[in-house]
Amino acid sequence: MNENKELFEEQPVSKAVISLAVPTVISQLITVAYNMADTFFIGRIGDPDQVAAVSLCMPLFILLTGMANLFGIGGSSLISRSLGEGNLDRARKVSAFCVWTAAAAALAYGLSVFRLREAILPAVGADADTYRFCAQYVLWAIGVGAVPTVLNAVLAHLVRAEGDSKRASFGMAMGGVLNMILDPIFISLLGFEVAGAAIATMLSNLTATVYFIVLIVRKREATVLTLDPRHYTWGMRIPFEVLLVGLPSCMMNLMGVCSNIAMNRLMASYCNEAVAGIGIAKKVDMLAFAIATGMSQGVLPLIAYNYSARNFKRMMSAVKTTFLYSLLAALLGMAMLLTCAGPIVRAFIDDPATVEYGGRFQRIICVTCPCVSVTMIIITLFQSAGKKVRPLVLSLLRKGGLDIPAMLLLNRQIGIDGTAWATPAADFGAMLIAVCLFIPFWKGLCRIVNTE
C-alpha cells in the first residue's frame, strides 16, 4: 500500500501514467490478440461459415465484457476514491460486493443464453449454414465460461484500483497467452474447430481467474481487496455508486452488441463473406480500441484517487499526459491499418471474396481511431470523478445512439460500404459532444486550481 500511495501522490505524473497505463495497454492488446487468434485459426480451416459464426456470436460474448465493466470499472473507481479519502473499510466492502454480485449475474446470463439459444441465435443473424457452429461456441464460451470470463476482468480492475497495474495486467495477459497456445491445439490438432476456440477461451479465463483469487488471498494482509462474503453489503450506497459509475462502460458494450447485431444483419443480407469480412475488420480495429481503452482504464485509479484527495493539479496533469500519449498511439495505429489492410485480412483467411470485403471495411473503420481515443479519455475522466450522467450519455451516443441510425441511412443511400462508414461517422459525432461536455468541467477545475 505504501508503494502504491507513493505512485498516486508523489511519483512524477508522466512516470505514474506510464507505470499504470503501459501494463494495461499490453494486457488489452493481448486480450484482443487472443480474440483475433480464434478468428485466425478458424480461418485456417477455410470455411467462411465458421468465421461468420464466431462474428455472429461475438455480440453475445461482448455482453460478458459489459457485465465485467459494470462491476469492475464502477468498483475500481469507488475503491480508488475511497482510498483517496482514507476510507479503507468501504473499499473492502466494495470489493466483496463487486466480486459476488458479478459472479451471480454472470452465472444467470450464461445459463439463460444457453437455454434460449434456439431463439437467440437466429435473432443475431445465424442461418441454416451457421447455426450449428454458433450453438457450439455458445455452449463453451458463454454457457460454461460466463463466470470465469466476467470474474477475470472484474478482479483485474479491482487489483488495478490499488495501483497494482502490473499484477492486474499480468493476470489478463497470462490468460490471453494461454488462449493463443490452446487455440491451435483444440481447433486444429484435436479437430474441435469452432467448439475448440470456445473451449480454449473458457479455460484461459478460468486460469486467469484462479490466478487473481490466489493473488488476493496471498496479499490479504496488505490489501483492501477481499473475497470474504462476510464483507458483502448493500449498504453505504455501494451498489448505487458502483452500478451508476460502471453503467456507462456497460452500456457501451451493450449498445455495441446492438450495433454489431444490426451490422451483421445488414451484412448478412448481402452474403456470409461480407459478414466474415466485417467480423475480421472489426477485430483488427479492436487493436486501436484496446490502446485507447488500456490508456484510459490504466490511469483511472490515479485520476480518481487525486480527485477524491482534491489534488486537482496532479489530476489534471495526469489527464493531459494520458491524452497526448493516447492520441499519438491512435494516429500511429490508424496509419498502420490504412496501409496494411489487405495483408492483415489475408492472414486470417485465404478466401478472395472475404479478403476483398475485409480489407475495404478495415480501411473505412480505422479512420475513427483518434476520435475513439479522445472520447474514451473524457468518459474515463467523468467516471473517475464519480459522475454518472455525462459518461452514460456519451456511451449511449457512441454505440447505438448514433451508429445504428447511421447504418440504416447509409446502407440505404450507399449500400454495403455505407454500413461500414456508419462507425466513423458515429464516433466523430460522439467525440464532438464529448468535447462540449468536457470543456465546462475542465474550466471548473481550472478555477479551483487558480484560487488555491
mmCIF file of C-alpha atoms in Angstrom, residues 21-382:
data_model
loop_
_atom_site.group_PDB
_atom_site.id
_atom_site.type_symbol
_atom_site.label_atom_id
_atom_site.label_comp_id
_atom_site.label_asym_id
_atom_site.label_seq_id
_atom_site.Cartn_x
_atom_site.Cartn_y
_atom_site.Cartn_z
ATOM 1 C CA ALA A 21 -1.107 2.591 -18.495
ATOM 2 C CA VAL A 22 1.586 0.544 -20.239
ATOM 3 C CA PRO A 23 0.869 -2.770 -18.471
ATOM 4 C CA THR A 24 -2.863 -2.204 -19.007
ATOM 5 C CA VAL A 25 -2.385 -1.459 -22.713
ATOM 6 C CA ILE A 26 -0.240 -4.577 -23.117
ATOM 7 C CA SER A 27 -2.846 -6.754 -21.408
ATOM 8 C CA GLN A 28 -5.608 -5.209 -23.554
ATOM 9 C CA LEU A 29 -3.601 -5.876 -26.720
ATOM 10 C CA ILE A 30 -3.020 -9.476 -25.681
ATOM 11 C CA THR A 31 -6.737 -9.842 -24.957
ATOM 12 C CA VAL A 32 -7.512 -8.572 -28.457
ATOM 13 C CA ALA A 33 -4.819 -10.829 -29.877
ATOM 14 C CA TYR A 34 -6.385 -13.928 -28.377
ATOM 15 C CA ASN A 35 -9.808 -12.865 -29.677
ATOM 16 C CA MET A 36 -8.192 -12.481 -33.082
ATOM 17 C CA ALA A 37 -6.477 -15.842 -32.636
ATOM 18 C CA ASP A 38 -9.891 -17.541 -32.574
ATOM 19 C CA THR A 39 -10.710 -15.990 -35.946
ATOM 20 C CA PHE A 40 -7.199 -16.666 -37.295
ATOM 21 C CA PHE A 41 -7.113 -20.396 -36.509
ATOM 22 C CA ILE A 42 -10.729 -20.934 -37.534
ATOM 23 C CA GLY A 43 -9.946 -19.035 -40.737
ATOM 24 C CA ARG A 44 -7.160 -21.554 -41.440
ATOM 25 C CA ILE A 45 -9.928 -24.143 -41.880
ATOM 26 C CA GLY A 46 -11.020 -22.157 -44.944
ATOM 27 C CA ASP A 47 -14.743 -22.182 -44.128
ATOM 28 C CA PRO A 48 -16.362 -18.692 -44.216
ATOM 29 C CA ASP A 49 -19.416 -20.082 -42.376
ATOM 30 C CA GLN A 50 -17.335 -20.873 -39.295
ATOM 31 C CA VAL A 51 -15.631 -17.461 -39.381
ATOM 32 C CA ALA A 52 -19.067 -15.882 -39.739
ATOM 33 C CA ALA A 53 -20.358 -17.931 -36.777
ATOM 34 C CA VAL A 54 -17.676 -16.512 -34.481
ATOM 35 C CA SER A 55 -18.577 -12.994 -35.666
ATOM 36 C CA LEU A 56 -22.274 -13.631 -35.054
ATOM 37 C CA CYS A 57 -21.618 -14.912 -31.507
ATOM 38 C CA MET A 58 -19.320 -12.034 -30.640
ATOM 39 C CA PRO A 59 -22.156 -9.669 -29.563
ATOM 40 C CA LEU A 60 -23.321 -12.256 -27.017
ATOM 41 C CA PHE A 61 -19.769 -12.597 -25.715
ATOM 42 C CA ILE A 62 -19.303 -8.814 -25.597
ATOM 43 C CA LEU A 63 -22.187 -8.661 -23.124
ATOM 44 C CA LEU A 64 -19.946 -10.505 -20.666
ATOM 45 C CA THR A 65 -17.356 -7.759 -21.089
ATOM 46 C CA GLY A 66 -20.071 -5.203 -20.429
ATOM 47 C CA MET A 67 -21.039 -7.002 -17.229
ATOM 48 C CA ALA A 68 -17.399 -7.095 -16.135
ATOM 49 C CA ASN A 69 -17.045 -3.361 -16.823
ATOM 50 C CA LEU A 70 -20.216 -2.611 -14.856
ATOM 51 C CA PHE A 71 -18.752 -4.077 -11.663
ATOM 52 C CA GLY A 72 -15.048 -3.736 -12.488
ATOM 53 C CA ILE A 73 -14.851 -0.104 -13.574
ATOM 54 C CA GLY A 74 -17.573 1.013 -11.163
ATOM 55 C CA GLY A 75 -15.852 -0.817 -8.316
ATOM 56 C CA SER A 76 -12.376 0.343 -9.320
ATOM 57 C CA SER A 77 -13.441 3.990 -9.339
ATOM 58 C CA LEU A 78 -15.142 3.723 -5.930
ATOM 59 C CA ILE A 79 -12.231 1.815 -4.348
ATOM 60 C CA SER A 80 -9.702 4.384 -5.596
ATOM 61 C CA ARG A 81 -11.884 7.261 -4.390
ATOM 62 C CA SER A 82 -12.317 5.547 -1.024
ATOM 63 C CA LEU A 83 -8.542 5.145 -0.718
ATOM 64 C CA GLY A 84 -8.107 8.823 -1.576
ATOM 65 C CA GLU A 85 -10.476 9.652 1.311
ATOM 66 C CA GLY A 86 -8.748 7.165 3.647
ATOM 67 C CA ASN A 87 -11.921 5.022 3.968
ATOM 68 C CA LEU A 88 -10.407 1.530 3.889
ATOM 69 C CA ASP A 89 -13.491 -0.206 5.299
ATOM 70 C CA ARG A 90 -15.702 0.979 2.458
ATOM 71 C CA ALA A 91 -13.052 -0.040 -0.101
ATOM 72 C CA ARG A 92 -13.022 -3.547 1.396
ATOM 73 C CA LYS A 93 -16.803 -3.828 1.243
ATOM 74 C CA VAL A 94 -16.838 -2.576 -2.353
ATOM 75 C CA SER A 95 -14.530 -5.378 -3.463
ATOM 76 C CA ALA A 96 -16.709 -8.068 -1.846
ATOM 77 C CA PHE A 97 -19.878 -6.590 -3.371
ATOM 78 C CA CYS A 98 -18.368 -6.458 -6.866
ATOM 79 C CA VAL A 99 -16.964 -9.994 -6.847
ATOM 80 C CA TRP A 100 -20.033 -11.830 -5.564
ATOM 81 C CA THR A 101 -22.644 -9.816 -7.440
ATOM 82 C CA ALA A 102 -20.699 -10.125 -10.697
ATOM 83 C CA ALA A 103 -20.368 -13.894 -10.273
ATOM 84 C CA ALA A 104 -24.111 -14.297 -9.686
ATOM 85 C CA ALA A 105 -25.043 -12.089 -12.646
ATOM 86 C CA ALA A 106 -22.634 -13.930 -14.973
ATOM 87 C CA LEU A 107 -23.983 -17.327 -13.949
ATOM 88 C CA ALA A 108 -27.571 -16.235 -14.611
ATOM 89 C CA TYR A 109 -26.636 -14.778 -18.002
ATOM 90 C CA GLY A 110 -24.640 -17.809 -19.153
ATOM 91 C CA LEU A 111 -27.405 -20.267 -18.278
ATOM 92 C CA SER A 112 -30.078 -18.065 -19.874
ATOM 93 C CA VAL A 113 -28.244 -17.673 -23.204
ATOM 94 C CA PHE A 114 -27.574 -21.411 -23.448
ATOM 95 C CA ARG A 115 -31.145 -22.436 -22.642
ATOM 96 C CA LEU A 116 -32.645 -19.848 -25.019
ATOM 97 C CA ARG A 117 -30.125 -20.360 -27.833
ATOM 98 C CA GLU A 118 -32.747 -21.582 -30.310
ATOM 99 C CA ALA A 119 -34.450 -18.192 -30.142
ATOM 100 C CA ILE A 120 -31.391 -16.003 -29.554
ATOM 101 C CA LEU A 121 -29.061 -17.253 -32.302
ATOM 102 C CA PRO A 122 -31.428 -16.605 -35.241
ATOM 103 C CA ALA A 123 -32.078 -13.155 -33.750
ATOM 104 C CA VAL A 124 -28.361 -12.267 -34.002
ATOM 105 C CA GLY A 125 -28.201 -13.422 -37.638
ATOM 106 C CA ALA A 126 -27.462 -17.169 -37.567
ATOM 107 C CA ASP A 127 -28.892 -19.076 -40.527
ATOM 108 C CA ALA A 128 -29.036 -22.721 -41.553
ATOM 109 C CA ASP A 129 -25.335 -22.668 -42.506
ATOM 110 C CA THR A 130 -24.033 -21.075 -39.314
ATOM 111 C CA TYR A 131 -26.480 -22.128 -36.555
ATOM 112 C CA ARG A 132 -24.697 -25.368 -35.627
ATOM 113 C CA PHE A 133 -21.338 -23.603 -35.268
ATOM 114 C CA CYS A 134 -22.886 -20.765 -33.258
ATOM 115 C CA ALA A 135 -24.517 -23.245 -30.861
ATOM 116 C CA GLN A 136 -21.169 -24.975 -30.240
ATOM 117 C CA TYR A 137 -19.461 -21.682 -29.500
ATOM 118 C CA VAL A 138 -22.221 -20.509 -27.155
ATOM 119 C CA LEU A 139 -22.130 -23.746 -25.124
ATOM 120 C CA TRP A 140 -18.490 -23.431 -24.080
ATOM 121 C CA ALA A 141 -17.642 -19.722 -24.276
ATOM 122 C CA ILE A 142 -20.854 -18.449 -22.666
ATOM 123 C CA GLY A 143 -22.796 -21.325 -21.103
ATOM 124 C CA VAL A 144 -19.785 -22.776 -19.282
ATOM 125 C CA GLY A 145 -17.401 -19.823 -19.496
ATOM 126 C CA ALA A 146 -19.533 -16.862 -18.383
ATOM 127 C CA VAL A 147 -18.457 -16.764 -14.722
ATOM 128 C CA PRO A 148 -14.662 -17.054 -15.264
ATOM 129 C CA THR A 149 -14.821 -14.597 -18.177
ATOM 130 C CA VAL A 150 -16.522 -11.942 -16.041
ATOM 131 C CA LEU A 151 -14.557 -12.574 -12.841
ATOM 132 C CA ASN A 152 -11.234 -12.484 -14.676
ATOM 133 C CA ALA A 153 -11.886 -8.909 -15.846
ATOM 134 C CA VAL A 154 -13.579 -7.734 -12.631
ATOM 135 C CA LEU A 155 -10.708 -8.917 -10.450
ATOM 136 C CA ALA A 156 -8.177 -7.283 -12.780
ATOM 137 C CA HIS A 157 -9.976 -3.935 -12.432
ATOM 138 C CA LEU A 158 -10.121 -4.240 -8.643
ATOM 139 C CA VAL A 159 -6.428 -5.130 -8.339
ATOM 140 C CA ARG A 160 -5.614 -2.160 -10.578
ATOM 141 C CA ALA A 161 -7.700 0.124 -8.313
ATOM 142 C CA GLU A 162 -4.958 -0.062 -5.673
ATOM 143 C CA GLY A 163 -2.343 0.933 -8.246
ATOM 144 C CA ASP A 164 -1.081 -2.620 -8.820
ATOM 145 C CA SER A 165 -1.339 -2.347 -12.588
ATOM 146 C CA LYS A 166 1.491 -4.797 -13.281
ATOM 147 C CA ARG A 167 -0.075 -7.772 -11.496
ATOM 148 C CA ALA A 168 -3.520 -6.927 -12.867
ATOM 149 C CA SER A 169 -2.159 -6.809 -16.377
ATOM 150 C CA PHE A 170 -0.058 -9.936 -15.891
ATOM 151 C CA GLY A 171 -3.144 -11.941 -14.954
ATOM 152 C CA MET A 172 -5.078 -10.829 -18.018
ATOM 153 C CA ALA A 173 -2.051 -11.247 -20.286
ATOM 154 C CA MET A 174 -1.416 -14.731 -18.915
ATOM 155 C CA GLY A 175 -4.958 -15.729 -19.829
ATOM 156 C CA GLY A 176 -4.548 -14.278 -23.303
ATOM 157 C CA VAL A 177 -1.249 -16.036 -23.988
ATOM 158 C CA LEU A 178 -2.694 -19.332 -22.731
ATOM 159 C CA ASN A 179 -5.648 -18.912 -25.073
ATOM 160 C CA MET A 180 -3.349 -18.441 -28.054
ATOM 161 C CA ILE A 181 -1.461 -21.589 -27.059
ATOM 162 C CA LEU A 182 -4.642 -23.634 -26.615
ATOM 163 C CA ASP A 183 -6.372 -22.401 -29.804
ATOM 164 C CA PRO A 184 -4.341 -24.424 -32.342
ATOM 165 C CA ILE A 185 -4.433 -27.453 -30.024
ATOM 166 C CA PHE A 186 -8.220 -27.545 -29.675
ATOM 167 C CA ILE A 187 -9.146 -26.125 -33.101
ATOM 168 C CA SER A 188 -6.716 -27.943 -35.385
ATOM 169 C CA LEU A 189 -4.831 -30.672 -33.526
ATOM 170 C CA LEU A 190 -7.875 -32.117 -31.755
ATOM 171 C CA GLY A 191 -10.200 -31.133 -34.612
ATOM 172 C CA PHE A 192 -12.845 -29.403 -32.469
ATOM 173 C CA GLU A 193 -12.922 -26.386 -34.832
ATOM 174 C CA VAL A 194 -15.356 -23.687 -33.538
ATOM 175 C CA ALA A 195 -16.024 -25.584 -30.308
ATOM 176 C CA GLY A 196 -12.269 -25.787 -29.763
ATOM 177 C CA ALA A 197 -11.952 -21.990 -29.929
ATOM 178 C CA ALA A 198 -14.670 -21.631 -27.304
ATOM 179 C CA ILE A 199 -13.124 -24.264 -25.008
ATOM 180 C CA ALA A 200 -9.726 -22.539 -25.245
ATOM 181 C CA THR A 201 -11.319 -19.195 -24.307
ATOM 182 C CA MET A 202 -13.138 -20.721 -21.336
ATOM 183 C CA LEU A 203 -10.047 -22.485 -19.978
ATOM 184 C CA SER A 204 -7.809 -19.425 -20.340
ATOM 185 C CA ASN A 205 -10.281 -17.188 -18.487
ATOM 186 C CA LEU A 206 -10.676 -19.812 -15.769
ATOM 187 C CA THR A 207 -6.897 -19.962 -15.297
ATOM 188 C CA ALA A 208 -6.637 -16.162 -15.048
ATOM 189 C CA THR A 209 -9.476 -16.073 -12.514
ATOM 190 C CA VAL A 210 -7.696 -18.634 -10.334
ATOM 191 C CA TYR A 211 -4.519 -16.510 -10.546
ATOM 192 C CA PHE A 212 -6.340 -13.432 -9.227
ATOM 193 C CA ILE A 213 -8.034 -15.364 -6.444
ATOM 194 C CA VAL A 214 -4.690 -16.767 -5.279
ATOM 195 C CA LEU A 215 -3.111 -13.281 -5.530
ATOM 196 C CA ILE A 216 -5.787 -11.662 -3.365
ATOM 197 C CA VAL A 217 -5.706 -14.464 -0.788
ATOM 198 C CA ARG A 218 -1.909 -14.298 -0.505
ATOM 199 C CA LYS A 219 -1.951 -10.474 -0.195
ATOM 200 C CA ARG A 220 -4.861 -10.371 2.260
ATOM 201 C CA GLU A 221 -2.804 -8.662 4.983
ATOM 202 C CA ALA A 222 -1.568 -5.919 2.636
ATOM 203 C CA THR A 223 -4.664 -5.192 0.536
ATOM 204 C CA VAL A 224 -8.174 -3.850 0.986
ATOM 205 C CA LEU A 225 -9.436 -6.371 -1.558
ATOM 206 C CA THR A 226 -11.288 -9.337 -0.129
ATOM 207 C CA LEU A 227 -13.320 -12.319 -1.302
ATOM 208 C CA ASP A 228 -14.823 -12.865 2.158
ATOM 209 C CA PRO A 229 -18.651 -12.841 1.777
ATOM 210 C CA ARG A 230 -18.931 -11.513 5.340
ATOM 211 C CA HIS A 231 -17.908 -8.110 3.945
ATOM 212 C CA TYR A 232 -20.691 -8.223 1.359
ATOM 213 C CA THR A 233 -23.193 -5.406 1.803
ATOM 214 C CA TRP A 234 -25.841 -3.405 0.010
ATOM 215 C CA GLY A 235 -25.327 -0.510 2.410
ATOM 216 C CA MET A 236 -23.112 2.592 2.368
ATOM 217 C CA ARG A 237 -24.535 3.492 -1.082
ATOM 218 C CA ILE A 238 -22.102 0.959 -2.558
ATOM 219 C CA PRO A 239 -24.485 -0.583 -5.142
ATOM 220 C CA PHE A 240 -25.608 2.885 -6.235
ATOM 221 C CA GLU A 241 -22.065 4.199 -6.710
ATOM 222 C CA VAL A 242 -20.689 1.042 -8.329
ATOM 223 C CA LEU A 243 -23.538 0.435 -10.738
ATOM 224 C CA LEU A 244 -24.105 4.026 -11.853
ATOM 225 C CA VAL A 245 -20.402 4.780 -12.376
ATOM 226 C CA GLY A 246 -19.849 1.445 -14.140
ATOM 227 C CA LEU A 247 -23.067 1.731 -16.164
ATOM 228 C CA PRO A 248 -21.598 3.869 -18.994
ATOM 229 C CA SER A 249 -18.922 1.267 -19.762
ATOM 230 C CA CYS A 250 -21.509 -1.493 -19.507
ATOM 231 C CA MET A 251 -23.907 0.380 -21.778
ATOM 232 C CA MET A 252 -21.129 0.986 -24.276
ATOM 233 C CA ASN A 253 -20.700 -2.778 -24.529
ATOM 234 C CA LEU A 254 -24.456 -3.413 -24.513
ATOM 235 C CA MET A 255 -25.079 -0.880 -27.245
ATOM 236 C CA GLY A 256 -22.038 -2.284 -29.027
ATOM 237 C CA VAL A 257 -23.874 -5.610 -29.058
ATOM 238 C CA CYS A 258 -26.936 -3.968 -30.601
ATOM 239 C CA SER A 259 -24.671 -2.203 -33.086
ATOM 240 C CA ASN A 260 -22.875 -5.428 -34.068
ATOM 241 C CA ILE A 261 -26.149 -7.288 -34.432
ATOM 242 C CA ALA A 262 -27.509 -4.541 -36.675
ATOM 243 C CA MET A 263 -24.323 -4.535 -38.739
ATOM 244 C CA ASN A 264 -24.229 -8.341 -39.023
ATOM 245 C CA ARG A 265 -27.858 -8.499 -40.098
ATOM 246 C CA LEU A 266 -27.305 -5.831 -42.744
ATOM 247 C CA MET A 267 -24.151 -7.599 -43.967
ATOM 248 C CA ALA A 268 -25.934 -10.984 -43.946
ATOM 249 C CA SER A 269 -28.446 -9.556 -46.406
ATOM 250 C CA TYR A 270 -25.553 -9.452 -48.905
ATOM 251 C CA CYS A 271 -23.548 -12.655 -48.211
ATOM 252 C CA ASN A 272 -21.725 -14.628 -45.489
ATOM 253 C CA GLU A 273 -18.381 -13.500 -46.951
ATOM 254 C CA ALA A 274 -19.362 -9.916 -46.104
ATOM 255 C CA VAL A 275 -20.247 -10.983 -42.552
ATOM 256 C CA ALA A 276 -16.879 -12.726 -42.209
ATOM 257 C CA GLY A 277 -15.091 -9.712 -43.724
ATOM 258 C CA ILE A 278 -16.647 -7.167 -41.368
ATOM 259 C CA GLY A 279 -16.005 -9.535 -38.455
ATOM 260 C CA ILE A 280 -12.290 -9.655 -39.257
ATOM 261 C CA ALA A 281 -12.120 -5.889 -39.865
ATOM 262 C CA LYS A 282 -13.818 -5.125 -36.543
ATOM 263 C CA LYS A 283 -11.491 -7.466 -34.670
ATOM 264 C CA VAL A 284 -8.397 -5.915 -36.233
ATOM 265 C CA ASP A 285 -9.722 -2.444 -35.424
ATOM 266 C CA MET A 286 -10.029 -3.573 -31.807
ATOM 267 C CA LEU A 287 -6.231 -3.220 -31.598
ATOM 268 C CA ALA A 288 -6.570 0.556 -31.773
ATOM 269 C CA PHE A 289 -9.552 0.489 -29.419
ATOM 270 C CA ALA A 290 -7.543 -1.650 -26.984
ATOM 271 C CA ILE A 291 -4.815 1.005 -26.809
ATOM 272 C CA ALA A 292 -7.351 3.761 -26.078
ATOM 273 C CA THR A 293 -9.136 1.578 -23.522
ATOM 274 C CA GLY A 294 -5.892 0.469 -21.884
ATOM 275 C CA MET A 295 -4.624 4.025 -21.546
ATOM 276 C CA SER A 296 -7.872 5.301 -20.035
ATOM 277 C CA GLN A 297 -8.583 2.348 -17.738
ATOM 278 C CA GLY A 298 -4.962 2.229 -16.625
ATOM 279 C CA VAL A 299 -4.954 5.793 -15.307
ATOM 280 C CA LEU A 300 -8.483 5.691 -13.849
ATOM 281 C CA PRO A 301 -7.218 4.890 -10.309
ATOM 282 C CA LEU A 302 -4.675 7.739 -10.461
ATOM 283 C CA ILE A 303 -7.302 10.265 -11.565
ATOM 284 C CA ALA A 304 -9.953 9.009 -9.119
ATOM 285 C CA TYR A 305 -7.557 8.956 -6.153
ATOM 286 C CA ASN A 306 -6.351 12.519 -6.719
ATOM 287 C CA TYR A 307 -9.861 13.803 -7.428
ATOM 288 C CA SER A 308 -11.084 12.497 -4.049
ATOM 289 C CA ALA A 309 -7.919 13.785 -2.352
ATOM 290 C CA ARG A 310 -8.658 17.176 -4.007
ATOM 291 C CA ASN A 311 -5.236 17.259 -5.623
ATOM 292 C CA PHE A 312 -6.756 18.675 -8.808
ATOM 293 C CA LYS A 313 -3.473 19.975 -10.228
ATOM 294 C CA ARG A 314 -1.965 16.467 -10.244
ATOM 295 C CA MET A 315 -5.194 15.001 -11.553
ATOM 296 C CA MET A 316 -5.333 17.448 -14.469
ATOM 297 C CA SER A 317 -1.688 16.816 -15.297
ATOM 298 C CA ALA A 318 -2.429 13.075 -15.458
ATOM 299 C CA VAL A 319 -5.351 13.670 -17.835
ATOM 300 C CA LYS A 320 -3.278 15.852 -20.187
ATOM 301 C CA THR A 321 -0.377 13.388 -20.231
ATOM 302 C CA THR A 322 -2.687 10.461 -20.945
ATOM 303 C CA PHE A 323 -4.410 12.378 -23.727
ATOM 304 C CA LEU A 324 -1.141 13.110 -25.548
ATOM 305 C CA TYR A 325 0.143 9.530 -25.308
ATOM 306 C CA SER A 326 -3.191 8.029 -26.338
ATOM 307 C CA LEU A 327 -3.710 10.327 -29.314
ATOM 308 C CA LEU A 328 -0.213 9.652 -30.634
ATOM 309 C CA ALA A 329 -0.767 5.891 -30.381
ATOM 310 C CA ALA A 330 -4.140 6.210 -32.124
ATOM 311 C CA LEU A 331 -2.640 8.092 -35.072
ATOM 312 C CA LEU A 332 0.118 5.502 -35.486
ATOM 313 C CA GLY A 333 -2.424 2.680 -35.301
ATOM 314 C CA MET A 334 -4.641 4.311 -37.911
ATOM 315 C CA ALA A 335 -1.693 4.721 -40.279
ATOM 316 C CA MET A 336 -0.740 1.047 -39.927
ATOM 317 C CA LEU A 337 -4.280 -0.230 -40.518
ATOM 318 C CA LEU A 338 -4.776 2.027 -43.536
ATOM 319 C CA THR A 339 -1.589 0.893 -45.262
ATOM 320 C CA CYS A 340 -1.667 -2.807 -44.386
ATOM 321 C CA ALA A 341 -5.383 -3.658 -44.647
ATOM 322 C CA GLY A 342 -5.181 -6.306 -47.377
ATOM 323 C CA PRO A 343 -2.284 -8.371 -45.990
ATOM 324 C CA ILE A 344 -3.729 -8.239 -42.461
ATOM 325 C CA VAL A 345 -7.118 -9.623 -43.537
ATOM 326 C CA ARG A 346 -5.455 -12.225 -45.806
ATOM 327 C CA ALA A 347 -3.545 -13.515 -42.781
ATOM 328 C CA PHE A 348 -6.877 -14.627 -41.288
ATOM 329 C CA ILE A 349 -8.445 -16.365 -44.267
ATOM 330 C CA ASP A 350 -7.387 -17.093 -47.833
ATOM 331 C CA ASP A 351 -10.820 -16.598 -49.357
ATOM 332 C CA PRO A 352 -10.705 -13.926 -52.103
ATOM 333 C CA ALA A 353 -14.209 -12.557 -51.514
ATOM 334 C CA THR A 354 -13.760 -12.330 -47.739
ATOM 335 C CA VAL A 355 -10.338 -10.676 -48.125
ATOM 336 C CA GLU A 356 -11.763 -8.106 -50.533
ATOM 337 C CA TYR A 357 -14.635 -7.203 -48.202
ATOM 338 C CA GLY A 358 -12.463 -7.261 -45.068
ATOM 339 C CA GLY A 359 -9.729 -5.029 -46.474
ATOM 340 C CA ARG A 360 -12.243 -2.499 -47.747
ATOM 341 C CA PHE A 361 -14.124 -2.378 -44.438
ATOM 342 C CA GLN A 362 -10.923 -2.115 -42.390
ATOM 343 C CA ARG A 363 -9.733 0.961 -44.296
ATOM 344 C CA ILE A 364 -13.077 2.623 -43.595
ATOM 345 C CA ILE A 365 -13.403 1.742 -39.914
ATOM 346 C CA CYS A 366 -9.839 2.567 -38.829
ATOM 347 C CA VAL A 367 -10.151 6.307 -39.596
ATOM 348 C CA THR A 368 -12.111 6.611 -36.351
ATOM 349 C CA CYS A 369 -9.126 5.718 -34.125
ATOM 350 C CA PRO A 370 -8.266 9.287 -32.970
ATOM 351 C CA CYS A 371 -11.935 10.053 -32.236
ATOM 352 C CA VAL A 372 -12.252 6.983 -30.021
ATOM 353 C CA SER A 373 -9.083 7.957 -28.144
ATOM 354 C CA VAL A 374 -10.442 11.407 -27.252
ATOM 355 C CA THR A 375 -13.897 10.145 -26.279
ATOM 356 C CA MET A 376 -12.592 7.309 -24.085
ATOM 357 C CA ILE A 377 -10.344 9.611 -22.040
ATOM 358 C CA ILE A 378 -13.203 12.053 -21.446
ATOM 359 C CA ILE A 379 -15.538 9.230 -20.377
ATOM 360 C CA THR A 380 -12.861 7.905 -18.002
ATOM 361 C CA LEU A 381 -12.340 11.388 -16.528
ATOM 362 C CA PHE A 382 -16.037 11.633 -15.681
#
